[in-house]
Tab-separated table of N, CA, C and O in Angstrom:
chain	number	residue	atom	x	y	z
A	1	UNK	N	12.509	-1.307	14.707
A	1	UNK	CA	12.741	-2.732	14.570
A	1	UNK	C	12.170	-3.223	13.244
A	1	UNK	O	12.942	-3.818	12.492
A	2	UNK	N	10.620	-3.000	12.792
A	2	UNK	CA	10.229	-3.232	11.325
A	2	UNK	C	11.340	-2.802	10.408
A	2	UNK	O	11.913	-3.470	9.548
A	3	UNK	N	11.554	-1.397	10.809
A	3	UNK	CA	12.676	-1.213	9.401
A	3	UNK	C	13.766	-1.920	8.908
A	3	UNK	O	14.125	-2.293	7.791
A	4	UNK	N	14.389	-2.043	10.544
A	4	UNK	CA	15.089	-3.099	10.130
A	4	UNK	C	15.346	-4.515	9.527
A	4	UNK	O	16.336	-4.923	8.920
A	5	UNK	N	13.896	-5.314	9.940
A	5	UNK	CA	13.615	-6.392	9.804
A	5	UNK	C	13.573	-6.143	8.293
A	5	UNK	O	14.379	-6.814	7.648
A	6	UNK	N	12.781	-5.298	7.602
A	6	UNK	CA	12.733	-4.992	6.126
A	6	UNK	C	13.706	-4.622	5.260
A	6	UNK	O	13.621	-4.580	4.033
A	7	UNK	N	14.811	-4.303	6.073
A	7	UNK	CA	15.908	-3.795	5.162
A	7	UNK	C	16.730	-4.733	5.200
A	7	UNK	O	17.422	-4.838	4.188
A	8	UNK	N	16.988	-5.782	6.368
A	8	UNK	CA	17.732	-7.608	6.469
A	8	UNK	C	17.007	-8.286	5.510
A	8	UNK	O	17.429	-9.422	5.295
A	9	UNK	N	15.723	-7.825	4.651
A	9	UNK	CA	15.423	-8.947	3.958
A	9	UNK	C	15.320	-8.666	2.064
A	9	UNK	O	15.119	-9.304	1.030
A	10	UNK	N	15.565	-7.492	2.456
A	10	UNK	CA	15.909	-7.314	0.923
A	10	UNK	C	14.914	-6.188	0.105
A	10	UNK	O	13.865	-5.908	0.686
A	11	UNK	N	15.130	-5.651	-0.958
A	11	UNK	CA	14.643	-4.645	-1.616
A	11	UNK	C	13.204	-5.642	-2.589
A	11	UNK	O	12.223	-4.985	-2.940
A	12	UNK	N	13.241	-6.723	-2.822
A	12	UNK	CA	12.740	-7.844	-3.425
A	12	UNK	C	11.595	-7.972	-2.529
A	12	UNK	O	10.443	-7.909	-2.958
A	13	UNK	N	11.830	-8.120	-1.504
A	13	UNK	CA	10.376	-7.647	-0.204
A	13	UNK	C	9.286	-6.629	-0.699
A	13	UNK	O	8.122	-6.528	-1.086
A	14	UNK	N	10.486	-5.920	-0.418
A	14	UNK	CA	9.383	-4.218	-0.435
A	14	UNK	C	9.399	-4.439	-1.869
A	14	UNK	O	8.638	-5.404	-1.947
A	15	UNK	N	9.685	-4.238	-2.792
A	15	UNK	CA	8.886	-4.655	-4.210
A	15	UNK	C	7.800	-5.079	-4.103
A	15	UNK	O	6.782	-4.424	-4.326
A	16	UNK	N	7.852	-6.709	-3.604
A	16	UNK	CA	6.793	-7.297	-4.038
A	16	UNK	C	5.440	-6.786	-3.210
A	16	UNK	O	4.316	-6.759	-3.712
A	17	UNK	N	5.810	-6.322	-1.630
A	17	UNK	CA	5.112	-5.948	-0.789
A	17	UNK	C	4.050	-4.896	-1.962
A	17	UNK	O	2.976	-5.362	-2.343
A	18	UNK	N	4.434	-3.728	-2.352
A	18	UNK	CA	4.373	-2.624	-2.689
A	18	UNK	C	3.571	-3.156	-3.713
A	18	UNK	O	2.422	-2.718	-3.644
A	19	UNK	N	3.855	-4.332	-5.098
A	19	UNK	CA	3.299	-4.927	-5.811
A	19	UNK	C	2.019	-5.518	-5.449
A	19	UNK	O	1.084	-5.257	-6.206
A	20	UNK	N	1.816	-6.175	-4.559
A	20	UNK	CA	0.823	-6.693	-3.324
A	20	UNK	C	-0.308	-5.760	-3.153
A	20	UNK	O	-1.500	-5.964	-3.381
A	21	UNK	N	0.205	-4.832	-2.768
A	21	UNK	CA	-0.539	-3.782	-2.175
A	21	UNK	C	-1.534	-3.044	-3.236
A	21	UNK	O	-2.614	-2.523	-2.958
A	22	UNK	N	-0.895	-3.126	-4.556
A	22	UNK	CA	-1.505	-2.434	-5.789
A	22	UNK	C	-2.657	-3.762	-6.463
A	22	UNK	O	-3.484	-3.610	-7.362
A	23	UNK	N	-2.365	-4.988	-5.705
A	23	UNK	CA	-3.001	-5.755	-6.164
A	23	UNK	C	-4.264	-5.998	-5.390
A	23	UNK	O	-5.332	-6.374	-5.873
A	24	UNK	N	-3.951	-5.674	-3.834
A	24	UNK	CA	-5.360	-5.990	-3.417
A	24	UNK	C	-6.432	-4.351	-3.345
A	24	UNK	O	-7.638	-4.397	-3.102
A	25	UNK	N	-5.767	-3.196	-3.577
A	25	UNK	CA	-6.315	-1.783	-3.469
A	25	UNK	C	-7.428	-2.110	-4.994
A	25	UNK	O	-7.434	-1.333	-5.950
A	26	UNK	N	-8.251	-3.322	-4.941
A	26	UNK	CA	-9.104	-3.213	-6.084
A	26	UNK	C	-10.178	-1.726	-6.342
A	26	UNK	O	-10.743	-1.773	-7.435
A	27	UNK	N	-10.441	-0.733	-5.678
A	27	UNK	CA	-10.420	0.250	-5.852
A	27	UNK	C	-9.703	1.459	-6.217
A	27	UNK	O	-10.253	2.528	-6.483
A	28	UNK	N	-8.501	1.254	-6.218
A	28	UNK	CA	-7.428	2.086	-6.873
A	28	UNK	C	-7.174	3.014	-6.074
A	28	UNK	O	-6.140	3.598	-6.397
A	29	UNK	N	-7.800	3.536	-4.900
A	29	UNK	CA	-7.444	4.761	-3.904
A	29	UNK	C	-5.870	4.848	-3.117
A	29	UNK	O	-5.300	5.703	-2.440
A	30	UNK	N	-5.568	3.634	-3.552
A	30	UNK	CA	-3.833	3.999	-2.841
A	30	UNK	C	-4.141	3.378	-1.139
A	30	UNK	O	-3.169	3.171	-0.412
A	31	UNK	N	-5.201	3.187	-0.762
A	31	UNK	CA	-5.353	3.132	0.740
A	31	UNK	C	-5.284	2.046	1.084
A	31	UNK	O	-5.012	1.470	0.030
A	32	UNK	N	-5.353	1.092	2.061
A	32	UNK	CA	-5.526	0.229	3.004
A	32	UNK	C	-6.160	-0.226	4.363
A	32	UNK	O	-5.572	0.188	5.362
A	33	UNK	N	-6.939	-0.780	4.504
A	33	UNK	CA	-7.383	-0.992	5.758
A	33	UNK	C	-6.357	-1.915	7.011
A	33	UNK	O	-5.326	-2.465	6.622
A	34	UNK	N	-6.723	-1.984	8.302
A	34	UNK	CA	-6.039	-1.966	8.771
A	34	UNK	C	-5.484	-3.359	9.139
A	34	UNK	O	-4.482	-3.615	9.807
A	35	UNK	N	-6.844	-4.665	8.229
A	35	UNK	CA	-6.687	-6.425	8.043
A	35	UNK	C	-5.937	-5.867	6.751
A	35	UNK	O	-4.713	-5.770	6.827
A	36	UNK	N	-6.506	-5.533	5.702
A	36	UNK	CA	-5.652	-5.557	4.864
A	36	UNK	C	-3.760	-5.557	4.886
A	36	UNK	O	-2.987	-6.419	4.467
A	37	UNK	N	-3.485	-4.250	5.539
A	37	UNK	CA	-2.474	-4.529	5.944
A	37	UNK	C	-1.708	-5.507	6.540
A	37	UNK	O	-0.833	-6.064	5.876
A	38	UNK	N	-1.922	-5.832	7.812
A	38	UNK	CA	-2.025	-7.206	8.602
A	38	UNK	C	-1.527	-8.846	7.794
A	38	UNK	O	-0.547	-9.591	7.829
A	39	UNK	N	-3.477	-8.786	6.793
A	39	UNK	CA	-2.811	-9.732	6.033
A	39	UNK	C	-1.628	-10.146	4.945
A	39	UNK	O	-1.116	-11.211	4.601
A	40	UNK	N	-1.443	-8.614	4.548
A	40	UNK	CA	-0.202	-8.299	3.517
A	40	UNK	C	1.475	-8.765	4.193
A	40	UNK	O	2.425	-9.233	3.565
A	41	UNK	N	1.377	-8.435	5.661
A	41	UNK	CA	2.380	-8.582	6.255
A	41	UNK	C	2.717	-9.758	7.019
A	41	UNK	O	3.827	-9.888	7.536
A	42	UNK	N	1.646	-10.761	7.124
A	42	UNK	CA	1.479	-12.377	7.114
A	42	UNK	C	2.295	-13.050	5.562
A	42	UNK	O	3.229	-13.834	5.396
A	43	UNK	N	1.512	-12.384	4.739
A	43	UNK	CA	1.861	-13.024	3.197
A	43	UNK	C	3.324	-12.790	3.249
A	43	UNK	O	3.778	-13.920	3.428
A	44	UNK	N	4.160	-12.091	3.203
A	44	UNK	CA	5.441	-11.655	3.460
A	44	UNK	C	6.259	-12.210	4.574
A	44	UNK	O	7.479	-12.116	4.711
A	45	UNK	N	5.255	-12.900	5.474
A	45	UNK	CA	6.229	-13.575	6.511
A	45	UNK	C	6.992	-12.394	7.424
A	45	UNK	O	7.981	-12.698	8.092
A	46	UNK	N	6.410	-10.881	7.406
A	46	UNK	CA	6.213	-9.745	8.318
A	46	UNK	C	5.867	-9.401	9.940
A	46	UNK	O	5.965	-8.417	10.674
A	47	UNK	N	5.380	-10.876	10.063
A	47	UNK	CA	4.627	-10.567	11.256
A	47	UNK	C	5.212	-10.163	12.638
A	47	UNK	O	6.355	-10.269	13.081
A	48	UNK	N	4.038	-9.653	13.196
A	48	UNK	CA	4.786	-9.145	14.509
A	48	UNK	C	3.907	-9.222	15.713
A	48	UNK	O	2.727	-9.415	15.418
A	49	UNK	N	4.128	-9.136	16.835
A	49	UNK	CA	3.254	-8.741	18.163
A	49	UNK	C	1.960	-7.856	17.647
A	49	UNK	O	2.076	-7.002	16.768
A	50	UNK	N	0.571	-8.201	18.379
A	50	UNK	CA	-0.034	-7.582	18.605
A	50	UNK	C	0.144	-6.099	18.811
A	50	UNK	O	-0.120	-5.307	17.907
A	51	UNK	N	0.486	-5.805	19.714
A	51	UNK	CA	0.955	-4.632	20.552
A	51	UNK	C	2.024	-3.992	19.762
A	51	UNK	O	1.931	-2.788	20.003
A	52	UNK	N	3.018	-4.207	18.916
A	52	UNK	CA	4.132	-3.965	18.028
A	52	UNK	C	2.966	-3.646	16.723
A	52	UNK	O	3.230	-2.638	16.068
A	53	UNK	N	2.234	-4.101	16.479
A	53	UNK	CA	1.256	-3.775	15.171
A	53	UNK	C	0.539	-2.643	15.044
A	53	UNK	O	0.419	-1.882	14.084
A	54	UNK	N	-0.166	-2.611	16.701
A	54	UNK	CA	-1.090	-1.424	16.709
A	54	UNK	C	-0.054	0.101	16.789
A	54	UNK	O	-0.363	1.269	16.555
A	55	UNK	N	1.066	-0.426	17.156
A	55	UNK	CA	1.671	0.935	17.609
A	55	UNK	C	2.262	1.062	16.027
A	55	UNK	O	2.375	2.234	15.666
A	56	UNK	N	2.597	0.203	15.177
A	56	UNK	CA	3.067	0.642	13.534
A	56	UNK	C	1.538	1.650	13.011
A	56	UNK	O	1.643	2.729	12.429
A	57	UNK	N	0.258	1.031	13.361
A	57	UNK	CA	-0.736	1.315	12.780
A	57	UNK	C	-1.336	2.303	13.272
A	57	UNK	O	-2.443	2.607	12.827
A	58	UNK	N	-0.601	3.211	14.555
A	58	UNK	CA	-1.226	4.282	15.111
A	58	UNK	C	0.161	5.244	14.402
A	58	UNK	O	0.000	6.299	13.788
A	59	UNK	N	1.337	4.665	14.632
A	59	UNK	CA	1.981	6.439	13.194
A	59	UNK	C	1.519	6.264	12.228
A	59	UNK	O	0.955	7.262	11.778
A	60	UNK	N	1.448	4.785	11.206
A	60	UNK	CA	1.431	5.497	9.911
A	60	UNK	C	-0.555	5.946	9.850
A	60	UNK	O	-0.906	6.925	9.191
A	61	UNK	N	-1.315	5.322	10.399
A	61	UNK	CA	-2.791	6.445	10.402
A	61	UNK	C	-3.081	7.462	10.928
A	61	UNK	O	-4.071	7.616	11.642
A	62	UNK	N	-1.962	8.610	10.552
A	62	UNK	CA	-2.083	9.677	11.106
A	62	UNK	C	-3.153	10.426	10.856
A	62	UNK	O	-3.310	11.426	11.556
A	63	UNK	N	-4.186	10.098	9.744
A	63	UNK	CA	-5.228	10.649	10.121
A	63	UNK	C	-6.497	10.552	10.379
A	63	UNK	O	-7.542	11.190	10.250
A	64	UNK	N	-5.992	9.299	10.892
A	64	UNK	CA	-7.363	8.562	11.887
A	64	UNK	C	-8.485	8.407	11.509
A	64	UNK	O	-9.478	8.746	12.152
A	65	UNK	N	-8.491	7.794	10.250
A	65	UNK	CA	-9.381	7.255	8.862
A	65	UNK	C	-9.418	5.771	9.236
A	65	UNK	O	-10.447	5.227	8.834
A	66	UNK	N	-8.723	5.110	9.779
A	66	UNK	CA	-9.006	4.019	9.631
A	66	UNK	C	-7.948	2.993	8.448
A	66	UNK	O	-7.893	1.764	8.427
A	67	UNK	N	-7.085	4.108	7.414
A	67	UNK	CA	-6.698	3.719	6.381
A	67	UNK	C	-6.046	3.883	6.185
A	67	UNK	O	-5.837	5.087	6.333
A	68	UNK	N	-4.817	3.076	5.612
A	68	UNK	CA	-3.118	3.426	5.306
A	68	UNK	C	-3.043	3.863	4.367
A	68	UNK	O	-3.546	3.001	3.646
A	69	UNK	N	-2.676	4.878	3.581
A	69	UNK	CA	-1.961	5.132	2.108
A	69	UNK	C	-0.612	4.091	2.291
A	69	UNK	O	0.093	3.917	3.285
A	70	UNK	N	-0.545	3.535	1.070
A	70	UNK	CA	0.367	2.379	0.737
A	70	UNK	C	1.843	3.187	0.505
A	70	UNK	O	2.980	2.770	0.726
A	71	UNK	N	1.521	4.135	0.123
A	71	UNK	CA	2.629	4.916	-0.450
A	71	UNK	C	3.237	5.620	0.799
A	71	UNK	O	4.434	5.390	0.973
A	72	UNK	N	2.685	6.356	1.608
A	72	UNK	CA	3.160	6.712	2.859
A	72	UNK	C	3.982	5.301	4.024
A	72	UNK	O	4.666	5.109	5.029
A	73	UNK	N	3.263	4.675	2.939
A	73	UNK	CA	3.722	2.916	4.614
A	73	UNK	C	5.337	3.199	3.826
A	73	UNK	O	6.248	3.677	4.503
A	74	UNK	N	5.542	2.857	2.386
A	74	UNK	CA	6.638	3.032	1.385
A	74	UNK	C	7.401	3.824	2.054
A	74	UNK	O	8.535	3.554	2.451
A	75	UNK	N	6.812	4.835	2.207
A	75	UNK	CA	7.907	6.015	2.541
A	75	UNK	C	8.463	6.281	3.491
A	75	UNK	O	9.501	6.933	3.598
A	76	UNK	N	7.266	5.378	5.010
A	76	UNK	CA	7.578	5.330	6.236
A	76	UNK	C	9.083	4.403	6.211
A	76	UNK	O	10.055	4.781	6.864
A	77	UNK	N	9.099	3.511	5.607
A	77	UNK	CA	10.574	2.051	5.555
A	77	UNK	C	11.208	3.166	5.009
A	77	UNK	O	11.761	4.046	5.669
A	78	UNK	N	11.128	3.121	3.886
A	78	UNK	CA	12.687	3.296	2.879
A	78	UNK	C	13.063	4.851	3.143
A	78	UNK	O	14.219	5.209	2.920
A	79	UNK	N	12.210	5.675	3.560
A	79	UNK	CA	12.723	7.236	4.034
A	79	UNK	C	12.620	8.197	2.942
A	79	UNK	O	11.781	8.378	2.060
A	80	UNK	N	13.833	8.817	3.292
A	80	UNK	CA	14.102	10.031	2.368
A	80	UNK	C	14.991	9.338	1.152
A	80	UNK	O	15.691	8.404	1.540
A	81	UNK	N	15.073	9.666	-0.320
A	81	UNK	CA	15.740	9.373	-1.222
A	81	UNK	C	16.913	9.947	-0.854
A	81	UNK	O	16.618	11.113	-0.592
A	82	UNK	N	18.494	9.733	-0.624
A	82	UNK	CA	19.524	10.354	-0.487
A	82	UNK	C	19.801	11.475	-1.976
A	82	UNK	O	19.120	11.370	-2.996
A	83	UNK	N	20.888	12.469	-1.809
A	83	UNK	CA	20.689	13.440	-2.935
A	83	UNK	C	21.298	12.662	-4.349
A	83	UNK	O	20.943	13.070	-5.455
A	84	UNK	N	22.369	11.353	-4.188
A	84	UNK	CA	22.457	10.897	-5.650
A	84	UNK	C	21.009	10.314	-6.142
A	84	UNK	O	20.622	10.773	-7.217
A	85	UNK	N	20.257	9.471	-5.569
A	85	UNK	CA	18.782	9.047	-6.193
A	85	UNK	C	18.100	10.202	-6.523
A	85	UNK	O	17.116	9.892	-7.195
A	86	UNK	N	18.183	11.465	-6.344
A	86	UNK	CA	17.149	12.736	-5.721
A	86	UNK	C	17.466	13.054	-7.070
A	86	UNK	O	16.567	13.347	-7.859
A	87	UNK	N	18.851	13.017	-7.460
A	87	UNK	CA	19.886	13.725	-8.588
A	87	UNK	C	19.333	12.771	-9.857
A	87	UNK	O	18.669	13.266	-10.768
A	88	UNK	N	19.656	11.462	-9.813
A	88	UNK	CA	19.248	10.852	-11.113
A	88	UNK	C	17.813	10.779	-11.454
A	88	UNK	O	17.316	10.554	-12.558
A	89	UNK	N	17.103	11.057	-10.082
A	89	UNK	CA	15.528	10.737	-11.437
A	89	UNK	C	15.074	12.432	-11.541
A	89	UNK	O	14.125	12.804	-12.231
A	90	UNK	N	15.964	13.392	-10.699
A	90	UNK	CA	15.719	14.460	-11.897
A	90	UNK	C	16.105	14.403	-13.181
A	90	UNK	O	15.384	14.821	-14.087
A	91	UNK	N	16.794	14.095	-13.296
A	91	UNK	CA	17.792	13.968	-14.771
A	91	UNK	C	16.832	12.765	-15.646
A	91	UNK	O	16.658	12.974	-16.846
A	92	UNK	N	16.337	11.749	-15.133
A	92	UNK	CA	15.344	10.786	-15.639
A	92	UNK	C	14.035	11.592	-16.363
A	92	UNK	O	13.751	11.661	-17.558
A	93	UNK	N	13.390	12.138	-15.258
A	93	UNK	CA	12.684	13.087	-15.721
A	93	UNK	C	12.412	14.273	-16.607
A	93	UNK	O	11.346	14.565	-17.149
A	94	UNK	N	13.673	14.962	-16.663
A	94	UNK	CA	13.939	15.981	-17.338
A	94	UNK	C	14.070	15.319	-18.739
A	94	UNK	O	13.611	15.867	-19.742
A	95	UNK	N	14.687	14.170	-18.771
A	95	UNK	CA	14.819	13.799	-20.216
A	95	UNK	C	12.633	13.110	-20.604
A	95	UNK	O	11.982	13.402	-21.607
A	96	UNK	N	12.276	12.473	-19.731
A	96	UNK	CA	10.416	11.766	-20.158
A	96	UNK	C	9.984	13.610	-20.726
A	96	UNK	O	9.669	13.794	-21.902
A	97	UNK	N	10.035	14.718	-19.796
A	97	UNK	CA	9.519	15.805	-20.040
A	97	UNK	C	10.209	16.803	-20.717
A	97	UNK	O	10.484	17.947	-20.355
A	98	UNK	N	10.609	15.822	-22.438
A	98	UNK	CA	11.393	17.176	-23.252
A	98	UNK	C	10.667	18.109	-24.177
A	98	UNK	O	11.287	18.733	-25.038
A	99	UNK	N	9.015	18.252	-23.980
A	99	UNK	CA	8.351	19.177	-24.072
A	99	UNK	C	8.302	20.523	-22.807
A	99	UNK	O	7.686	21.576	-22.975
A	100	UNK	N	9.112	20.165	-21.546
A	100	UNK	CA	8.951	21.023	-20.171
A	100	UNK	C	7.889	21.515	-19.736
A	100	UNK	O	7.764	22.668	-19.320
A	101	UNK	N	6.972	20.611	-19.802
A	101	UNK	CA	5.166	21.185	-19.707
A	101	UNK	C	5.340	21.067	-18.305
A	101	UNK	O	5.029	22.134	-17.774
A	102	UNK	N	5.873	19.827	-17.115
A	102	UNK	CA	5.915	19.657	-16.001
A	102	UNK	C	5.085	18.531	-15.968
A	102	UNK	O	4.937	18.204	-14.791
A	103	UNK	N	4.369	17.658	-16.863
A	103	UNK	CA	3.718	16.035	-16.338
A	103	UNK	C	4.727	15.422	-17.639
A	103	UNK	O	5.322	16.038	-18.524
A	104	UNK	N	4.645	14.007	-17.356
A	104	UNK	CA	4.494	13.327	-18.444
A	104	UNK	C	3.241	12.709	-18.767
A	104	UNK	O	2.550	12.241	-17.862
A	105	UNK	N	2.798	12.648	-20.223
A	105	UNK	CA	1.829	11.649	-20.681
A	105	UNK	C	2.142	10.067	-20.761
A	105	UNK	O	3.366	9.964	-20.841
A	106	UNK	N	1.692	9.120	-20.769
A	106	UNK	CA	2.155	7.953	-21.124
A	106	UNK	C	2.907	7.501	-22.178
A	106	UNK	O	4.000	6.938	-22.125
A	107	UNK	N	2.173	7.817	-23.250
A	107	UNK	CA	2.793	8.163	-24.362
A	107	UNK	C	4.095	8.743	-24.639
A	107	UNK	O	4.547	8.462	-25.749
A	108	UNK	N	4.659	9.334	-24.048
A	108	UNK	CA	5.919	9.934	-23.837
A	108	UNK	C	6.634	8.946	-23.203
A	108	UNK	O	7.711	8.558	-23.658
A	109	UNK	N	6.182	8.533	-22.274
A	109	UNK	CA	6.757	7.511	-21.453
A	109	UNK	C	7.392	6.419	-22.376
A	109	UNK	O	8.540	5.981	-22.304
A	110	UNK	N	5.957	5.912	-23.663
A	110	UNK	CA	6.164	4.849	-24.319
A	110	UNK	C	7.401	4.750	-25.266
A	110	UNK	O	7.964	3.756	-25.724
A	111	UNK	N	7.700	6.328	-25.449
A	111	UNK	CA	8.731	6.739	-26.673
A	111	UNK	C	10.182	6.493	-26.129
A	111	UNK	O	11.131	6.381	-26.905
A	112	UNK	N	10.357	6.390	-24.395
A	112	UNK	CA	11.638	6.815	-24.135
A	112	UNK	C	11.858	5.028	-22.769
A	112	UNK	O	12.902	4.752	-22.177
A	113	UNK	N	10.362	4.113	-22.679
A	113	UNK	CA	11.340	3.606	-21.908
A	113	UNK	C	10.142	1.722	-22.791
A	113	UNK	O	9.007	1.579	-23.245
A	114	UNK	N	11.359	0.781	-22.559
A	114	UNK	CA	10.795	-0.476	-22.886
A	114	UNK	C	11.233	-1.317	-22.008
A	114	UNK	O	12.357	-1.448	-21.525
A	115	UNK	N	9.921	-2.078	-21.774
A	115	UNK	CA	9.926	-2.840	-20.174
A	115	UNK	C	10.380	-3.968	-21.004
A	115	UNK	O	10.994	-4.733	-20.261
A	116	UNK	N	10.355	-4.413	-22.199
A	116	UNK	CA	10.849	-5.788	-22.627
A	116	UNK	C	12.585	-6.262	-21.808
A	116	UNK	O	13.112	-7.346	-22.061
């Protein structure tokens, strides 16, 4: 039912959600607590049942930390990339990494993309 509710409301959601999320992780660990979350999904106008919350917050803390990776909640909605997305940011990639070391540096990044 969340997924759905998230996918009736637009990709502009989960953006900003995702944006959100990088904004309150003032430690940078990628994680979340389990108000944190909560309140993220108030701000978004997300909300849900009690009982509908704890059961979102018992799959995605699968490892019973107490703490969401933001990126796993990401991955829990939107899924698997189908094979054309899978296909273009190889090809995205392959062109950031035309040294073929296997990372990119930033710097590389800076040469091939402009957010202006």
């Amino acid at each position: 039912i969340f997924r759905e509710t998230l996918s009736k409301r637009g990709v502009r959601v989960i953006t900003g959600l995702g944006k959100y999320f990088r904004q309150i992780d003032k430690n940078r660990n990628g994680l979340l607590s389990q108000a944190a979350l909560k309140e993220a999904l108030k701000v978004f106008h997300l909300e849900m049942p009690e009982g509908d919350f704890e059961s979102l917050w018992l799959i995605l803390d699968d490892s019973k930390n107490d703490k969401v990776d933001y990126g796993e909640f990401t991955h829990a909605i939107f899924g698997e990339m189908n094979e054309y997305r899978k296909t273009f940011v190889r090809k995205a990639y392959m062109k950031l990494d035309f040294n073929k070391t296997g990372s990119v540096p930033m710097v590389d990044v800076r040469k091939c993309y402009c957010a202006k």
